[in-house]
PDB file of C-alpha atoms in Angstrom:
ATOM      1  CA  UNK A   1      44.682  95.300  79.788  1.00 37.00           C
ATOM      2  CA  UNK A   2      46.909  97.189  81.736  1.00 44.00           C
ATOM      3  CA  UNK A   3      46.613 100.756  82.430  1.00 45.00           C
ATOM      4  CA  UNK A   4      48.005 103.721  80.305  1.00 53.00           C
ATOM      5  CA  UNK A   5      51.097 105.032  80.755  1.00 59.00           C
ATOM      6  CA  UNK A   6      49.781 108.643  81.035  1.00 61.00           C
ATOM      7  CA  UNK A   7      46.758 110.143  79.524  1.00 70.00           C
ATOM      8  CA  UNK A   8      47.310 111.559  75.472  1.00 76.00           C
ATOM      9  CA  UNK A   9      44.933 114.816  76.693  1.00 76.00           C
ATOM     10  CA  UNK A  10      47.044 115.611  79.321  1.00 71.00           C
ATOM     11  CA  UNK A  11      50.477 115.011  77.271  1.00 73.00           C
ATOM     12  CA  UNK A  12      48.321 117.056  74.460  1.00 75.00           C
ATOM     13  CA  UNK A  13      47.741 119.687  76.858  1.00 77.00           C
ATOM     14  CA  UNK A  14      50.983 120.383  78.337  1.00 75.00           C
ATOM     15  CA  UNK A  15      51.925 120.822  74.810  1.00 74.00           C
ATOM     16  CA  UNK A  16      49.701 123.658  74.311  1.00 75.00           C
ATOM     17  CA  UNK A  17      50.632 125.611  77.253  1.00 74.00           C
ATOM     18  CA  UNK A  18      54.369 125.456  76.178  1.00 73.00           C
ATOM     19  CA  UNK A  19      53.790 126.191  72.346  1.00 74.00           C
ATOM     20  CA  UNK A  20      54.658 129.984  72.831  1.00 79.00           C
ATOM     21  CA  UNK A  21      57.787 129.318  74.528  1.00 78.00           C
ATOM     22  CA  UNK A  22      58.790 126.190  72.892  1.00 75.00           C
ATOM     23  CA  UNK A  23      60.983 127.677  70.648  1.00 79.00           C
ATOM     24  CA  UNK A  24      63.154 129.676  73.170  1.00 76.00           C
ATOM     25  CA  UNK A  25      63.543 126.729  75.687  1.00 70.00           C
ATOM     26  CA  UNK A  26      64.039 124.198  73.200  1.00 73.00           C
ATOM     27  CA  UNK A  27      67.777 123.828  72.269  1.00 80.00           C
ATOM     28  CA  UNK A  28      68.246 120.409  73.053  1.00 82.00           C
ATOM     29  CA  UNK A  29      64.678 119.352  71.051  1.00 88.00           C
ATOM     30  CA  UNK A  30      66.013 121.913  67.932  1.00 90.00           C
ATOM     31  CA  UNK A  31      69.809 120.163  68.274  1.00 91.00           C
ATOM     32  CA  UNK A  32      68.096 116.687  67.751  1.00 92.00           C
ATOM     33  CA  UNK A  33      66.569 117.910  64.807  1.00 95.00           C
ATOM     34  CA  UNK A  34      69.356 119.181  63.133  1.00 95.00           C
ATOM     35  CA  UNK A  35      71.333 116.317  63.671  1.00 95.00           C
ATOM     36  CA  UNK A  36      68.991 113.843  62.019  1.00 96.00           C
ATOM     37  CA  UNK A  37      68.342 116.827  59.062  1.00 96.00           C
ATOM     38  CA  UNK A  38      71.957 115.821  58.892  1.00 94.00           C
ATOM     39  CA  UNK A  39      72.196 112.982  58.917  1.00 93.00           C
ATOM     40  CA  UNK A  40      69.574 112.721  56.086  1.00 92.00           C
ATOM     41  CA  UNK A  41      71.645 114.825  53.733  1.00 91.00           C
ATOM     42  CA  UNK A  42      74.753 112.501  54.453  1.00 90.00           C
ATOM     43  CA  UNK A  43      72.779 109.816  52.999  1.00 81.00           C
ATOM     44  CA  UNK A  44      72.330 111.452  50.075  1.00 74.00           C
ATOM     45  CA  UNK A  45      68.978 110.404  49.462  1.00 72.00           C
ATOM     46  CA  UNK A  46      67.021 112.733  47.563  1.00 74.00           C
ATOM     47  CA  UNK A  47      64.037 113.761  49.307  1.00 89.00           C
ATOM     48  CA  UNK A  48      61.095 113.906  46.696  1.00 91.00           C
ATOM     49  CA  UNK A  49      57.422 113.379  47.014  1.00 95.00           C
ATOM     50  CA  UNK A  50      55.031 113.571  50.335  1.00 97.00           C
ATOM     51  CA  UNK A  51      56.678 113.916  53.451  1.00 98.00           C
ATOM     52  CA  UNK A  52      55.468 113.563  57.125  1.00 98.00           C
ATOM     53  CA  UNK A  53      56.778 115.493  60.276  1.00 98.00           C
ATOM     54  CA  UNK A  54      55.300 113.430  62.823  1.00 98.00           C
ATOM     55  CA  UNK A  55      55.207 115.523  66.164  1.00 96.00           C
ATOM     56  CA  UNK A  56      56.097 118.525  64.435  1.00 96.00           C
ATOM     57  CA  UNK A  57      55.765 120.530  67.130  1.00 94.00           C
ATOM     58  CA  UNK A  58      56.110 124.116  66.061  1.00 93.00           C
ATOM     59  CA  UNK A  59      57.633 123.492  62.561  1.00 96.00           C
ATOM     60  CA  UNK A  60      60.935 124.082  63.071  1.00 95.00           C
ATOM     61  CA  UNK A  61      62.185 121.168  60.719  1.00 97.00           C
ATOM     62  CA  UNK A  62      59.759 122.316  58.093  1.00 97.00           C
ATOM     63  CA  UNK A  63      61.946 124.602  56.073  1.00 97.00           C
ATOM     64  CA  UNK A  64      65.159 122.315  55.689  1.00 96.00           C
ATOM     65  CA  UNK A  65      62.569 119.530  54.626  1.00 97.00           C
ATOM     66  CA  UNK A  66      61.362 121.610  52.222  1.00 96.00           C
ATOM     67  CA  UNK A  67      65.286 122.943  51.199  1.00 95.00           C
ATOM     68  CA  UNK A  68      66.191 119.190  51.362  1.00 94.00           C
ATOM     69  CA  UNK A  69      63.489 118.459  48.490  1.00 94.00           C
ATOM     70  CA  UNK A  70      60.545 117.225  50.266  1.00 96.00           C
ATOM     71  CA  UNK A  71      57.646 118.151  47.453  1.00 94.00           C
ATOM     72  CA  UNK A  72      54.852 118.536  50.011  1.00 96.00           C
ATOM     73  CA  UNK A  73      55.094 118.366  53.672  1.00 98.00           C
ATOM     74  CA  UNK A  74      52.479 117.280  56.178  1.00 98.00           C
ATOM     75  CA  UNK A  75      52.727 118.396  59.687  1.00 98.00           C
ATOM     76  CA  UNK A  76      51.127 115.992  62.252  1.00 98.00           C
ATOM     77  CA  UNK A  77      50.596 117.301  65.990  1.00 96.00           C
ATOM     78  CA  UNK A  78      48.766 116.231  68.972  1.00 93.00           C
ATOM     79  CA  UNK A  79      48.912 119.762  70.223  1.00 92.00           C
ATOM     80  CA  UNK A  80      46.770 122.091  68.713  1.00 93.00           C
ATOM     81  CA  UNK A  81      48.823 125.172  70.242  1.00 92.00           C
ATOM     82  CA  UNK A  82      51.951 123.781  68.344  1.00 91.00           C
ATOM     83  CA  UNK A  83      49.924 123.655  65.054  1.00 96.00           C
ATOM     84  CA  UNK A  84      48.993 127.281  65.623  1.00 94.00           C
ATOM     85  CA  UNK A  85      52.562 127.995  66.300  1.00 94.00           C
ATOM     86  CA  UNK A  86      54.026 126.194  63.232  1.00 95.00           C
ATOM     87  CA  UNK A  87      51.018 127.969  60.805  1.00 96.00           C
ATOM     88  CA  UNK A  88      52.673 131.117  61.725  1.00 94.00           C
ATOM     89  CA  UNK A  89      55.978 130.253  59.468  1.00 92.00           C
ATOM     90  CA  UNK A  90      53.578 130.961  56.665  1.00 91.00           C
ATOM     91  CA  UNK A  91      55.340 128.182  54.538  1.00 95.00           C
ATOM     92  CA  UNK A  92      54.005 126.657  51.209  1.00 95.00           C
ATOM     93  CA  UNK A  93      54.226 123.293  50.256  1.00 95.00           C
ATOM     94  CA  UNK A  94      52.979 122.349  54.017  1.00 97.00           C
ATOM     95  CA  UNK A  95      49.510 120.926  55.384  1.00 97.00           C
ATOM     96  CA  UNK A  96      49.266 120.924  59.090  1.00 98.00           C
ATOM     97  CA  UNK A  97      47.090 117.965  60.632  1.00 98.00           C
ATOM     98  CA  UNK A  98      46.536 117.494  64.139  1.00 97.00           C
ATOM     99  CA  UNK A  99      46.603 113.919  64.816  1.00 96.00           C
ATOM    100  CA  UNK A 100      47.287 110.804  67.108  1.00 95.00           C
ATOM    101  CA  UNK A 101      50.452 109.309  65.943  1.00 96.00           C
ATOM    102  CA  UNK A 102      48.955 106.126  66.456  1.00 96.00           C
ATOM    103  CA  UNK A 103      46.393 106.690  64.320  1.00 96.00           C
ATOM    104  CA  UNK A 104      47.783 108.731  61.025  1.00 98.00           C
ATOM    105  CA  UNK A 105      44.816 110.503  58.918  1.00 98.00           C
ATOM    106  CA  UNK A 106      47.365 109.521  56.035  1.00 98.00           C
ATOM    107  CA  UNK A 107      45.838 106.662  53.232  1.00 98.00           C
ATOM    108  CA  UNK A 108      48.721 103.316  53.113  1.00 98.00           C
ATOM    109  CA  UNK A 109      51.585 103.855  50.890  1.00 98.00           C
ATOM    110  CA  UNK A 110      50.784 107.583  51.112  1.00 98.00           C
ATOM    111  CA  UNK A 111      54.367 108.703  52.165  1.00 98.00           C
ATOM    112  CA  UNK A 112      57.712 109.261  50.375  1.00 97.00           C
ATOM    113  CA  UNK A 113      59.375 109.740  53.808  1.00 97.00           C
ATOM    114  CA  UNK A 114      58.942 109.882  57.178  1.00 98.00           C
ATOM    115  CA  UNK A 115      60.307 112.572  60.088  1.00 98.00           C
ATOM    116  CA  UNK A 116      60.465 112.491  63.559  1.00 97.00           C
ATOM    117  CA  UNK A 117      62.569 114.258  66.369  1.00 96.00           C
ATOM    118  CA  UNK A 118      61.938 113.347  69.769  1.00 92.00           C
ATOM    119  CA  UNK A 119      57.947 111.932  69.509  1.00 92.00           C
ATOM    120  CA  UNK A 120      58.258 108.425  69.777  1.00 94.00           C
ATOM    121  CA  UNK A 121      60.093 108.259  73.507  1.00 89.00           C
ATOM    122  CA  UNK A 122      55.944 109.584  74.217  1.00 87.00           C
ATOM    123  CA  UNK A 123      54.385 106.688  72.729  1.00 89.00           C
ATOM    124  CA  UNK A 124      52.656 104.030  74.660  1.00 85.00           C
ATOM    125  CA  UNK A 125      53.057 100.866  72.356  1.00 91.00           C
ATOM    126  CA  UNK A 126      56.412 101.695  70.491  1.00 93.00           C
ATOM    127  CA  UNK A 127      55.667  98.674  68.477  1.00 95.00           C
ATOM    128  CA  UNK A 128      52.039  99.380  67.401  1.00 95.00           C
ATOM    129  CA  UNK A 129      53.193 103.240  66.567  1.00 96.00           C
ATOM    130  CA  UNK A 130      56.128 102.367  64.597  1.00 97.00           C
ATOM    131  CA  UNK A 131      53.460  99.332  62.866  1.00 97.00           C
ATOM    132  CA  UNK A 132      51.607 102.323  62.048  1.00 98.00           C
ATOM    133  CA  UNK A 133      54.502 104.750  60.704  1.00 98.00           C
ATOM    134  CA  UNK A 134      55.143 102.197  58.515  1.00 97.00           C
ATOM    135  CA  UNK A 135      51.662 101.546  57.250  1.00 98.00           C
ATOM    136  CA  UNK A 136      52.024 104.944  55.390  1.00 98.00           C
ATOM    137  CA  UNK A 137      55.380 104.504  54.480  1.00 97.00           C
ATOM    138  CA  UNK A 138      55.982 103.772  50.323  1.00 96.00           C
ATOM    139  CA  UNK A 139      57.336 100.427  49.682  1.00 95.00           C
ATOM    140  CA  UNK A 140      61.245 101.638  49.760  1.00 92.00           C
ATOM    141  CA  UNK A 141      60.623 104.952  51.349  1.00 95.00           C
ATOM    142  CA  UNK A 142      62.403 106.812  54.296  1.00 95.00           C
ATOM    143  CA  UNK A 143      61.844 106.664  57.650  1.00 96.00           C
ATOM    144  CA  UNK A 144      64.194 109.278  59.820  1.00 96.00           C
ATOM    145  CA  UNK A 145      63.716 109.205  63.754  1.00 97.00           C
ATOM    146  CA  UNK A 146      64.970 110.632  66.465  1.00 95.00           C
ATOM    147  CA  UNK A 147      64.173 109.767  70.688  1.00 93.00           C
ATOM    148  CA  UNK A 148      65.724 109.574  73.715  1.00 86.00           C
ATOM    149  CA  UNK A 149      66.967 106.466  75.676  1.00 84.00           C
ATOM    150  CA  UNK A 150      66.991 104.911  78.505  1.00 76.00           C
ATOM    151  CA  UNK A 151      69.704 107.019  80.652  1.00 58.00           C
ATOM    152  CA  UNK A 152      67.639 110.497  79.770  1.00 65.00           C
ATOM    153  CA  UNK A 153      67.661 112.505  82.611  1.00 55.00           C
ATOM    154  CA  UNK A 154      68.908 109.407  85.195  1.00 56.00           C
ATOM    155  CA  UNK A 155      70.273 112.820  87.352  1.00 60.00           C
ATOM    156  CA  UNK A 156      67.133 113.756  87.925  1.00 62.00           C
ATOM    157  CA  UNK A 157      65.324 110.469  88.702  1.00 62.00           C
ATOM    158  CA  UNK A 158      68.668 109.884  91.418  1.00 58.00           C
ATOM    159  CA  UNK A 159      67.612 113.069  93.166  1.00 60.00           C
ATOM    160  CA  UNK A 160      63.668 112.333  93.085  1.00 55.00           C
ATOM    161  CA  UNK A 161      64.643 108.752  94.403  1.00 62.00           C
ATOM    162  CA  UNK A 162      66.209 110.554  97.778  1.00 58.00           C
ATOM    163  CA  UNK A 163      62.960 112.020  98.776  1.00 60.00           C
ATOM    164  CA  UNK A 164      60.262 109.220  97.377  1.00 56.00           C
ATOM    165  CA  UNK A 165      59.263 106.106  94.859  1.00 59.00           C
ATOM    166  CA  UNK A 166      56.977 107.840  92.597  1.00 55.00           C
ATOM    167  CA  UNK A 167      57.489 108.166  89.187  1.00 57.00           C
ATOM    168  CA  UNK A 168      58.948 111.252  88.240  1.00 56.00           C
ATOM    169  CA  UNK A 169      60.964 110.841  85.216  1.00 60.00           C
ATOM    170  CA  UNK A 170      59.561 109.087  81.328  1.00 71.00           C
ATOM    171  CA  UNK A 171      60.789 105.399  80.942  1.00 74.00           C
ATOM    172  CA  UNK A 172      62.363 105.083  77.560  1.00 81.00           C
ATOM    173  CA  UNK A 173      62.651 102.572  75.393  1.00 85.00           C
ATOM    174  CA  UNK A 174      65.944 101.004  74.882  1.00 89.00           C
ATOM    175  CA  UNK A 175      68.356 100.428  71.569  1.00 92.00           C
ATOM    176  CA  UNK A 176      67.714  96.801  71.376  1.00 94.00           C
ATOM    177  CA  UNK A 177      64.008  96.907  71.894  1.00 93.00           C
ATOM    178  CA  UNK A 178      63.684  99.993  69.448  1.00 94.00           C
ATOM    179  CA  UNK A 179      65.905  98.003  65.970  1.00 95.00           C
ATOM    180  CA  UNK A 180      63.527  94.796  67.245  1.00 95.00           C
ATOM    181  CA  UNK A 181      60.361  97.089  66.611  1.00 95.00           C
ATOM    182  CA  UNK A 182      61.916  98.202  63.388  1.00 95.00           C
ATOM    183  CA  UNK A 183      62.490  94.836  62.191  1.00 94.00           C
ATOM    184  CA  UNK A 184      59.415  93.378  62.746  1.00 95.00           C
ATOM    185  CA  UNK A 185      57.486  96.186  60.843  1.00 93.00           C
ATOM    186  CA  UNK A 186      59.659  95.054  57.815  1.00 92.00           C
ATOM    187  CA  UNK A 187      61.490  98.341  58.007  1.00 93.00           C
ATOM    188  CA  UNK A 188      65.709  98.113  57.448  1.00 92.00           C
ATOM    189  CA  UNK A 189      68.355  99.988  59.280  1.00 93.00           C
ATOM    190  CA  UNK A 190      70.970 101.644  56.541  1.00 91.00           C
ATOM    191  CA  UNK A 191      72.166 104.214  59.524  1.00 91.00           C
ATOM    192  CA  UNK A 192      72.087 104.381  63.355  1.00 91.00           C
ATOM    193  CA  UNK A 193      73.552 106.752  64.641  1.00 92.00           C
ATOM    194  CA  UNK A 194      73.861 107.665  69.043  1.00 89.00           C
ATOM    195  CA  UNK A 195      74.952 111.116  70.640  1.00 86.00           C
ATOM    196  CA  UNK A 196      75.216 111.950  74.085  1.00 83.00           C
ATOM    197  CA  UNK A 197      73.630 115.807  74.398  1.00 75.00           C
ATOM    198  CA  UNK A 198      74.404 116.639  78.039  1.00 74.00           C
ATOM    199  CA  UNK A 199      73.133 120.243  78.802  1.00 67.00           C
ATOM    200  CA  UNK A 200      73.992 122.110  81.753  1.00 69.00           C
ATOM    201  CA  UNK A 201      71.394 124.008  84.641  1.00 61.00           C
ATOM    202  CA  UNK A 202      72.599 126.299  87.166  1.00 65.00           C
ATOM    203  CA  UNK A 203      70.253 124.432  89.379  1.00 66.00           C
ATOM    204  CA  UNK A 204      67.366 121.823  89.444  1.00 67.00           C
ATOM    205  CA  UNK A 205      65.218 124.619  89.439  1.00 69.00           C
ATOM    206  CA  UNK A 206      66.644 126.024  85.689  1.00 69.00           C
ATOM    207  CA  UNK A 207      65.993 122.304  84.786  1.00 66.00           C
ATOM    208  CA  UNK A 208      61.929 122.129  85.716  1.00 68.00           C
ATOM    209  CA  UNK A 209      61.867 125.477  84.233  1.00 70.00           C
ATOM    210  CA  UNK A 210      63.130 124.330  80.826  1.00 72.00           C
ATOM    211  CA  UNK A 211      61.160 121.073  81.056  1.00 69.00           C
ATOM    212  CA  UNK A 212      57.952 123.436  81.984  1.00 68.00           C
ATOM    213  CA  UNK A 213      58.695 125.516  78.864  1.00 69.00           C
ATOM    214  CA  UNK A 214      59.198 122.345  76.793  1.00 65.00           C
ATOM    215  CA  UNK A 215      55.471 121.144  77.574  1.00 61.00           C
ATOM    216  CA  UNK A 216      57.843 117.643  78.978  1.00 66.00           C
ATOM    217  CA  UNK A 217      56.399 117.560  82.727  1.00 60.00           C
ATOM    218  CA  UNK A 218      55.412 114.672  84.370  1.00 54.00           C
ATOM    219  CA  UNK A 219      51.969 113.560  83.703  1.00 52.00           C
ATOM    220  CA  UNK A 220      52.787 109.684  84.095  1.00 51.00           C
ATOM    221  CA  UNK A 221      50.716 107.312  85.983  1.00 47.00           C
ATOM    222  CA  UNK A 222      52.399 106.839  89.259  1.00 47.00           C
ATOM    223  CA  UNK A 223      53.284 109.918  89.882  1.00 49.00           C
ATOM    224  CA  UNK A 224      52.818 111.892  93.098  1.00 48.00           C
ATOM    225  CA  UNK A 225      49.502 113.141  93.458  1.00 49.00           C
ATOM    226  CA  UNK A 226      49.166 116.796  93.606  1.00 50.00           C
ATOM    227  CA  UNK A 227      51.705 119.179  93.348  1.00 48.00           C
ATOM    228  CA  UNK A 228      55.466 118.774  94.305  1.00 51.00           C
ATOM    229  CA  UNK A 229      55.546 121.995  95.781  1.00 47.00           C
ATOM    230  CA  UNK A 230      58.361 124.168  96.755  1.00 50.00           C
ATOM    231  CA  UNK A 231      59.425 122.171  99.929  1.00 48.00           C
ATOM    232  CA  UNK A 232      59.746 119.052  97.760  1.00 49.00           C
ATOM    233  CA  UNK A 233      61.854 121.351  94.922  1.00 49.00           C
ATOM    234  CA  UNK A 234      64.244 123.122  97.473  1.00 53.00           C
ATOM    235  CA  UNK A 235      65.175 119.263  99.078  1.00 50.00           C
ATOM    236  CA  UNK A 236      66.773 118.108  95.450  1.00 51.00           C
ATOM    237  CA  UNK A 237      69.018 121.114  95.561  1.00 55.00           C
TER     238      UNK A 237
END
């Protein structure tokens, strides 16, 4: 068997340090959601029944779920912080679970649809997750997801590959392999949709900040061991 990607405590971890900030750093993360909010609505599919946010991080799609339609809304979080954060919207109509998204505390057939913004890219087995999306899915339901692909932050991984060959940046999963997953967990595509969202730092150092505040640092096997350090930070400039 070969070894983990990077270790779910740490990931859940990193997760919990950021949930107070989350919210202020996280434009990109809160632009993804809105555009797959959308993106629901221009199917016009009326949401109804049980709904999960899987990854909901701090809750911030909870509300237009709920506008949407969604009857009840469960929140599912790896992060405990991030489940503390998202209790504070004081919204009814929402249970907050934390949970491995690999292995949903939800019954089969438990689900009228399915949400998620920018969880799966951290999933070790995209294959065996999505399997497992789908196992609570309702026979016709929706499924609405959002990631990243392969091409996230390649200006970062070109300046880490100047100074050395550790791994530095997530891999990510691409297109082809992602519709392949979705297919063979009997799941249909009716919309696919791909945006470029290209933010801009006034240095690498804005950048780490924002991926600090995020709780999205590197804790991927193969990585340096240690710290960077400031040396190592001042030679991508």
């Amino acid at each position: 068997m070969s070894e983990p990607l990077r270790d779910k405590r740490q990931v859940s971890q990193q997760f919990n340090r950021a949930a107070r900030c989350y919210d202020e750093a996280a434009s990109v993360q809160q632009q993804a959601v809105d555009t797959l909010l959308d993106l629901l609505q221009d199917q016009q599919l009326p949401l109804q029944g049980s709904w999960a946010d899987i990854g909901c991080g701090t809750g911030y799609a909870f509300a237009p779920l709920l506008q949407l339609g969604a009857g009840q809304l469960t929140g599912l979080d790896l992060a405990s912080g991030m489940l503390q954060t998202a209790a504070a919207r004081h919204l009814q109509g929402v249970s907050l679970i934390r949970a491995d998204a690999d292995a949903l505390p939800l019954a089969d057939n438990s689900q009228s649809g399915i949400f998620s913004s920018l969880m799966l890219q951290w999933s070790e087995n995209t294959h065996a997750t999505l399997t497992e999306w789908a196992r609570v899915l309702q026979p016709g339901g929706t499924m609405a997801i959002a990631t990243l692909l392969p091409g996230t932050h390649r200006e970062l991984q070109q300046a880490w590959r100047k100074i050395d060959n550790y791994r530095h940046v997530n891999p990510f999963t691409s297109q082809h392999q992602l519709t392949r997953c979705l297919f063979d967990c009997g799941l249909v595509i009716t919309r696919l949709y791909q945006q470029q969202i290209q933010p801009c730092y006034a240095d690498i150092n804005e950048l780490l900040r924002t991926l600090k505040a995020i709780g999205a640092t590197n804790v991927n096997a193969g990585r340096r061991p240690g710290l960077a350090g400031r040396a190592l930070i001042r030679s991508l400039d």
